[in-house]
Amino acid sequence: MPSLVVIGAQWGDEGKGKIVHLIGKNSDYIVRYQGGNNAGHTVVFDGKHFVLHLLPSGILEPGKKCVLGNGLVIDPAAFKEEVEFFENRKIKVRGRLYVSLAAHVILPYHKYLDTLRETASKSGAIGTTRKGIGPAYSDKVGRTGIRVADYLEPELFQTLLDQNLKEKEPLLSQVKPIKQIRQEIMKDYRELRDFMEQFATDTTILLSNAIKKDQRMLFESAQGTMLDVDFGTYPYVTSSNPIAGGACSGAGVGPRYIDEVLGVIKAYTTRVGDGPFPTELNSAEGNYLQSKGQEFGATTGRRRRCGWFDALVVKHAFRINGIKRFALTKLDVLEGLDPIRICVGYKVGSKTLSNFPVSRTLQANSVPIYKNFRGFKGNLRELKDFSAFPLEARRFVKEIEKAVDAKCALVSMGKSREETLILDKDFPWLQ
Ligand code: GDP
Ligand code: IMO
Ligand code: MG
């Protein structure tokens, strides 16, 4: 039953899609356990570039079974569109993709509410993807949500829909009359419902049977620990638990069945949307990272904010997720910068912090303390052996290991899975 959870240990977009695709070839099941189509996971495969929003990155590997767990919020229209996108490209999806009956659905009114909240006041905006994620999770926790199982029962669905529209009318009527929203939903309902039915099942039974048969499980997180609703930079977070613990509640798998957690980190830091970001660079160096790293949001196309590697962020994430091994991505992007830096502490007034603070006031006022290192030159992407890397690049990796107290198992220096080196010979997940 070997099982691995792959999480992002910064603010998302660490390269989880690439790493899951790489490890996924040795897994039997690839399971998403939280989030929705706010995610954008890029996989470069056979020279083609795919962005997955809802489907696990393992879907590109023929024959692998893929699961969307109960912890997700699923927009039925976005789901259908994504499945058809892959099927139109001759990637067989039906028969190996399973959707939890207990996942919640995102309906158009969730997206309207998301946009209303984002536009109501500038100071209250989070910079969400406006995919309806927050409002759908609010309904789930508020016990008014509609689950996939409810969506499949037409009478029950309409009763729940009407209750929701009535409750939300004071806000929704700012967008359009609820009668019109209802019509919008009912216009496509039959088609979307019938489509969803082909995939919906009790995924806990499927997963528990697979575990009994010793199948290899790979849990794929969306977003990153700094966007976690409990441990991220609240309120500038998403509305779910991307941390490894979320795999248990979001897939219905007991903690005893999780063997390891792999953290994915970039050699620098990025963030899309608003919120504190102590090492953010509003300078030529930030622009260099942004343009060389092609840092644009895979879901919204927004320019990602860029900054130096922040060891306080990653230490915080590794502590919460129990990480001892990590994959380091985008080392190639640092090439050409000199010096390169790692943030090892924060100054707030006369105080020095060595751990990422919980207080939003401290987060907003933290000034990074850096350790500087010599930059490196040369195209890492062509190198097949870590010992052939420039000394400065190798030293930077070692310094990251030291700063975050964990071992670098994989180094990624390009988009494709071939552009990855295994540094930890005991890393079992690619064997
Ligand atoms: P995810 O959300 O964590 O899966 O990450 P995204 O796909 O949103 O963003 C990561 C981006 O970096 C994608 O465009 C990847 O193709 C790209 N990428 C991943 N690893 C590397 C790497 O080692 N080097 C470079 N240059 N690009 C990479
Ligand atoms: P992947 O899986 C980066 C950010 C949004 C916003 C905040 C809340 O590709 O790493 P939401 O729409 O979830 O309510 O927005 O979270 N965000 C992401 N940032 N990568 C993601 O996913 C993200 N998903 C949400 O930009 O700041
Ligand atoms: Mg992404």
mmCIF file of N, CA, C and O in Angstrom, residues 19 32 73-74 85 90 95 180 183 236 255 258 271 329 408 426:
data_model
loop_
_atom_site.group_PDB
_atom_site.id
_atom_site.type_symbol
_atom_site.label_atom_id
_atom_site.label_comp_id
_atom_site.label_asym_id
_atom_site.label_seq_id
_atom_site.Cartn_x
_atom_site.Cartn_y
_atom_site.Cartn_z
ATOM 1 N N ILE A 19 6.048 17.241 -11.038
ATOM 2 C CA ILE A 19 6.565 16.198 -10.136
ATOM 3 C C ILE A 19 5.556 15.046 -10.019
ATOM 4 O O ILE A 19 5.933 13.872 -10.020
ATOM 5 N N ARG A 32 -6.634 13.591 -6.292
ATOM 6 C CA ARG A 32 -6.712 14.992 -5.814
ATOM 7 C C ARG A 32 -7.616 14.991 -4.583
ATOM 8 O O ARG A 32 -8.635 14.313 -4.551
ATOM 9 N N VAL A 73 -14.218 20.802 -4.492
ATOM 10 C CA VAL A 73 -15.431 21.486 -4.944
ATOM 11 C C VAL A 73 -15.364 21.479 -6.476
ATOM 12 O O VAL A 73 -14.379 21.923 -7.062
ATOM 13 N N ILE A 74 -16.394 20.920 -7.094
ATOM 14 C CA ILE A 74 -16.324 20.629 -8.534
ATOM 15 C C ILE A 74 -17.394 21.399 -9.296
ATOM 16 O O ILE A 74 -18.584 21.268 -9.010
ATOM 17 N N PHE A 85 -11.820 18.013 -23.232
ATOM 18 C CA PHE A 85 -10.568 18.537 -23.782
ATOM 19 C C PHE A 85 -9.581 17.379 -23.996
ATOM 20 O O PHE A 85 -8.972 17.255 -25.049
ATOM 21 N N LYS A 90 -7.500 12.422 -27.799
ATOM 22 C CA LYS A 90 -7.278 10.962 -27.799
ATOM 23 C C LYS A 90 -6.682 10.436 -26.490
ATOM 24 O O LYS A 90 -5.977 9.435 -26.455
ATOM 25 N N GLY A 95 -13.738 5.518 -17.586
ATOM 26 C CA GLY A 95 -13.343 4.172 -17.158
ATOM 27 C C GLY A 95 -12.176 4.191 -16.198
ATOM 28 O O GLY A 95 -11.844 3.171 -15.593
ATOM 29 N N GLN A 180 -33.568 34.367 -13.044
ATOM 30 C CA GLN A 180 -32.687 34.244 -14.219
ATOM 31 C C GLN A 180 -31.506 33.299 -13.921
ATOM 32 O O GLN A 180 -31.115 32.507 -14.777
ATOM 33 N N GLN A 183 -32.746 29.785 -14.089
ATOM 34 C CA GLN A 183 -32.899 29.336 -15.490
ATOM 35 C C GLN A 183 -31.550 28.962 -16.095
ATOM 36 O O GLN A 183 -31.420 27.949 -16.781
ATOM 37 N N TYR A 236 -5.613 35.801 3.375
ATOM 38 C CA TYR A 236 -5.201 35.715 1.963
ATOM 39 C C TYR A 236 -4.830 34.276 1.635
ATOM 40 O O TYR A 236 -3.655 33.959 1.405
ATOM 41 N N PRO A 255 -4.879 8.031 8.359
ATOM 42 C CA PRO A 255 -3.478 8.468 8.403
ATOM 43 C C PRO A 255 -2.466 7.322 8.392
ATOM 44 O O PRO A 255 -1.366 7.487 7.903
ATOM 45 N N ILE A 258 -0.693 6.629 5.021
ATOM 46 C CA ILE A 258 0.198 7.586 4.341
ATOM 47 C C ILE A 258 1.632 7.261 4.754
ATOM 48 O O ILE A 258 1.962 7.274 5.934
ATOM 49 N N ARG A 271 3.984 34.275 -5.854
ATOM 50 C CA ARG A 271 2.631 34.333 -5.283
ATOM 51 C C ARG A 271 1.723 35.013 -6.305
ATOM 52 O O ARG A 271 2.122 36.020 -6.905
ATOM 53 N N THR A 329 12.470 22.797 -7.675
ATOM 54 C CA THR A 329 12.209 23.082 -9.092
ATOM 55 C C THR A 329 12.773 24.448 -9.496
ATOM 56 O O THR A 329 13.078 25.288 -8.650
ATOM 57 N N CYS A 408 17.273 17.232 -0.241
ATOM 58 C CA CYS A 408 16.798 17.450 -1.618
ATOM 59 C C CYS A 408 16.845 16.114 -2.353
ATOM 60 O O CYS A 408 17.918 15.585 -2.627
ATOM 61 N N ASP A 426 18.157 6.839 -2.243
ATOM 62 C CA ASP A 426 17.188 6.008 -1.496
ATOM 63 C C ASP A 426 15.746 6.428 -1.779
ATOM 64 O O ASP A 426 14.817 5.894 -1.163
#
